Short mmCIF file of C-alpha atoms in Angstrom, two decimals:
data_model
loop_
_atom_site.label_atom_id
_atom_site.label_comp_id
_atom_site.label_asym_id
_atom_site.label_seq_id
_atom_site.Cartn_x
_atom_site.Cartn_y
_atom_site.Cartn_z
CA UNK A 1 106.37 115.74 94.31
CA UNK A 2 103.22 117.96 94.55
CA UNK A 3 101.60 118.46 98.00
CA UNK A 4 97.99 120.37 98.88
CA UNK A 5 98.49 123.09 100.63
CA UNK A 6 96.57 123.00 104.14
CA UNK A 7 95.77 126.46 105.78
CA UNK A 8 97.04 126.16 108.90
CA UNK A 9 98.62 122.67 109.14
CA UNK A 10 101.94 124.18 110.69
CA UNK A 11 100.23 125.63 113.48
CA UNK A 12 98.19 122.49 114.05
CA UNK A 13 100.50 120.37 114.17
CA UNK A 14 102.54 122.13 116.57
CA UNK A 15 100.68 122.39 118.41
CA UNK A 16 99.48 118.69 118.51
CA UNK A 17 100.21 116.52 121.88
CA UNK A 18 101.04 113.32 119.35
CA UNK A 19 104.17 115.17 117.86
CA UNK A 20 107.58 115.71 119.44
CA UNK A 21 108.80 119.49 118.33
CA UNK A 22 112.85 119.25 118.64
CA UNK A 23 115.43 116.78 119.45
CA UNK A 24 116.08 117.65 123.01
CA UNK A 25 112.05 116.65 123.07
CA UNK A 26 113.04 113.09 121.75
CA UNK A 27 115.89 112.71 124.12
CA UNK A 28 114.66 113.49 127.29
CA UNK A 29 112.26 110.88 127.89
CA UNK A 30 113.68 108.71 124.97
CA UNK A 31 112.22 105.05 125.31
CA UNK A 32 113.12 101.83 124.35
CA UNK A 33 112.19 99.21 122.54
CA UNK A 34 112.08 101.64 120.45
CA UNK A 35 110.77 101.37 116.11
CA UNK A 36 110.86 104.28 113.81
CA UNK A 37 108.42 104.82 110.44
CA UNK A 38 110.05 107.15 108.03
CA UNK A 39 108.39 108.20 105.48
CA UNK A 40 104.41 107.51 107.93
CA UNK A 41 102.60 108.93 104.78
CA UNK A 42 99.13 109.43 106.42
CA UNK A 43 99.77 106.77 109.36
CA UNK A 44 98.20 104.21 108.90
CA UNK A 45 101.04 101.70 109.17
CA UNK A 46 102.03 102.97 112.32
CA UNK A 47 98.98 103.35 113.89
CA UNK A 48 97.96 99.71 113.37
CA UNK A 49 101.83 98.59 113.94
CA UNK A 50 101.39 100.30 117.66
CA UNK A 51 98.11 99.23 118.37
CA UNK A 52 98.72 95.82 118.19
CA UNK A 53 102.28 96.38 120.06
CA UNK A 54 101.55 98.11 122.81
CA UNK A 55 104.97 96.93 124.63
CA UNK A 56 107.05 99.01 121.72
CA UNK A 57 107.16 102.58 121.40
CA UNK A 58 106.21 104.03 117.86
CA UNK A 59 107.71 107.38 116.33
CA UNK A 60 106.41 107.84 113.15
CA UNK A 61 108.64 110.49 110.27
CA UNK A 62 107.44 112.45 108.09
CA UNK A 63 108.32 115.51 106.67
CA UNK A 64 105.50 117.84 105.12
CA UNK A 65 102.60 119.24 106.94
CA UNK A 66 100.30 117.91 104.76
CA UNK A 67 100.71 114.37 105.27
CA UNK A 68 101.48 114.85 108.99
CA UNK A 69 98.35 116.17 109.97
CA UNK A 70 96.34 113.20 108.43
CA UNK A 71 97.75 110.55 111.10
CA UNK A 72 97.57 113.49 114.41
CA UNK A 73 93.38 114.04 112.83
CA UNK A 74 93.56 110.56 112.46
CA UNK A 75 94.53 110.22 116.04
CA UNK A 76 92.29 112.67 117.99
CA UNK A 77 89.08 110.70 115.94
CA UNK A 78 89.67 107.62 118.19
CA UNK A 79 88.33 106.76 121.10
CA UNK A 80 90.53 107.08 123.83
CA UNK A 81 90.67 103.16 124.74
CA UNK A 82 91.56 102.60 120.78
CA UNK A 83 93.65 105.31 120.73
CA UNK A 84 97.80 103.91 121.54
CA UNK A 85 100.02 105.65 123.66
CA UNK A 86 102.74 104.35 122.93
CA UNK A 87 102.76 106.74 119.42
CA UNK A 88 104.88 109.88 118.89
CA UNK A 89 105.48 111.70 115.52
CA UNK A 90 108.03 114.09 114.48
CA UNK A 91 108.14 116.09 111.19
CA UNK A 92 111.55 116.76 109.66
CA UNK A 93 113.28 115.58 106.81
CA UNK A 94 115.62 111.91 106.78
CA UNK A 95 119.27 113.77 106.79
CA UNK A 96 118.15 115.48 109.87
CA UNK A 97 117.79 112.30 111.61
CA UNK A 98 120.85 111.69 113.78
CA UNK A 99 120.07 115.37 115.35
CA UNK A 100 116.98 113.53 116.49
CA UNK A 101 118.37 109.70 118.28
CA UNK A 102 121.67 108.97 119.45
CA UNK A 103 124.00 105.97 118.98
CA UNK A 104 122.38 103.03 118.87
CA UNK A 105 118.83 103.68 120.54
CA UNK A 106 116.69 102.42 118.10
CA UNK A 107 115.85 99.37 117.28
CA UNK A 108 113.94 98.52 114.02
CA UNK A 109 113.31 101.28 111.29
CA UNK A 110 110.78 100.81 108.39
CA UNK A 111 111.09 102.56 105.17
CA UNK A 112 107.57 101.68 103.83
CA UNK A 113 106.88 102.52 99.82
CA UNK A 114 109.02 105.74 99.93
CA UNK A 115 109.54 108.46 96.97
CA UNK A 116 111.83 105.41 94.11
CA UNK A 117 113.05 108.88 93.00
CA UNK A 118 112.70 107.92 89.20
CA UNK A 119 116.00 109.47 87.64
CA UNK A 120 119.35 108.86 88.17
CA UNK A 121 120.82 111.87 88.79
CA UNK A 122 118.06 111.85 92.78
CA UNK A 123 119.02 108.21 93.43
CA UNK A 124 121.04 110.03 96.70
CA UNK A 125 117.87 110.95 97.94
CA UNK A 126 116.41 107.97 98.69
CA UNK A 127 116.38 106.52 101.69
CA UNK A 128 117.74 103.09 100.83
CA UNK A 129 120.60 104.77 99.37
CA UNK A 130 123.93 104.52 99.87
CA UNK A 131 123.84 107.36 101.97
CA UNK A 132 120.84 107.50 103.51
CA UNK A 133 121.77 104.36 105.06
CA UNK A 134 125.43 105.80 106.47
CA UNK A 135 122.96 108.06 108.91
CA UNK A 136 120.29 105.25 110.24
CA UNK A 137 123.28 103.09 111.24
CA UNK A 138 125.21 104.44 114.22
CA UNK A 139 121.20 105.81 114.89
CA UNK A 140 120.93 101.66 114.95
CA UNK A 141 121.84 99.27 118.20
CA UNK A 142 124.14 96.11 117.67
CA UNK A 143 121.92 93.59 115.42
CA UNK A 144 118.56 96.26 115.03
CA UNK A 145 117.27 95.87 111.14
CA UNK A 146 115.18 97.85 108.60
CA UNK A 147 112.33 96.95 107.21
CA UNK A 148 111.66 98.13 102.74
CA UNK A 149 108.59 97.32 101.35
CA UNK A 150 108.23 98.78 97.15
CA UNK A 151 105.88 97.52 94.45
CA UNK A 152 108.40 99.26 92.34
CA UNK A 153 111.03 96.81 90.93
CA UNK A 154 113.33 99.45 90.07
CA UNK A 155 112.91 100.79 93.33
CA UNK A 156 113.69 97.40 94.91
CA UNK A 157 116.22 96.82 92.76
CA UNK A 158 118.35 99.35 93.26
CA UNK A 159 117.78 98.68 97.11
CA UNK A 160 119.44 95.56 96.99
CA UNK A 161 122.52 97.21 95.66
CA UNK A 162 122.87 99.13 98.36
CA UNK A 163 123.09 98.27 101.75
CA UNK A 164 126.18 95.94 102.26
CA UNK A 165 128.16 99.17 100.92
CA UNK A 166 126.47 101.14 103.89
CA UNK A 167 127.49 98.19 106.82
CA UNK A 168 124.21 96.29 106.67
CA UNK A 169 123.73 92.83 105.85
CA UNK A 170 120.65 90.63 104.82
CA UNK A 171 118.50 89.08 105.96
CA UNK A 172 114.63 88.38 104.24
CA UNK A 173 114.43 89.58 100.47
CA UNK A 174 111.11 88.61 98.44
CA UNK A 175 109.97 89.73 94.80
CA UNK A 176 106.67 88.47 96.24
CA UNK A 177 105.37 89.20 100.23
CA UNK A 178 101.95 87.93 99.57
CA UNK A 179 103.21 84.99 98.34
CA UNK A 180 105.69 84.09 101.44
CA UNK A 181 102.89 82.96 103.53
CA UNK A 182 104.94 83.07 106.89
CA UNK A 183 106.04 86.44 105.92
CA UNK A 184 102.13 87.32 106.00
CA UNK A 185 101.71 86.51 109.32
CA UNK A 186 102.88 89.34 111.15
CA UNK A 187 102.90 91.76 108.11
CA UNK A 188 100.52 94.67 108.89
CA UNK A 189 99.55 96.10 105.10
CA UNK A 190 100.14 99.84 104.57
CA UNK A 191 98.14 102.17 102.37
CA UNK A 192 99.75 102.04 99.48
CA UNK A 193 100.40 98.49 100.15
CA UNK A 194 96.59 97.58 100.23
CA UNK A 195 96.34 99.55 96.85
CA UNK A 196 98.60 98.65 94.99
CA UNK A 197 98.47 94.54 95.92
CA UNK A 198 94.49 95.72 94.68
CA UNK A 199 95.99 96.12 91.38
CA UNK A 200 97.98 93.07 91.16
CA UNK A 201 101.06 94.37 91.98
CA UNK A 202 103.61 91.79 93.48
CA UNK A 203 105.20 93.84 96.61
CA UNK A 204 109.25 93.37 97.23
CA UNK A 205 110.37 92.92 101.05
CA UNK A 206 113.61 93.05 102.35
CA UNK A 207 114.74 93.18 105.72
CA UNK A 208 118.85 94.05 106.29
CA UNK A 209 120.63 93.90 109.71
CA UNK A 210 123.16 96.27 111.57
#
């Protein structure tokens, strides 16, 4: 993935009041219920989710400063009465998630339009792979959910072969989310979801349970 370098992004994120900087900072006041979005991108989905559900605490996780800074700046621009107070971010590699969250501390994880890593030799880098799901499993509470959306049919088919190997069970699955009126009732669209569905791409979704 080629990302545009933004001068000063690392320092700006490090000083942002929306960002947790260490595992200790997260753990000292661990909220509940707690929902994570891993690979939050520009933050559109998680910001709107936090606004819609003020009783739930949200943490957005993003690896790249040049992407996360778009989310922190978006919060900075919002009026005080419109800005959700139940939202924070962490800049981290998802492989380190166990360092930040204790066992059985998370109620839900969202994986929205993850990098598909199309080459077979890179399959273990996919967030929906057995390897990553095994990292997520311990931090989830019993009965907690993972929700995954993508327009990439090959990635979705791959994901459907992985979850049971990591100990999860399937709750819901569709190859055309936007055609399912019941599933769309509480759906909050991501930036990519709006873009791809406008082009006529079908959006796939599954929900799996620990």
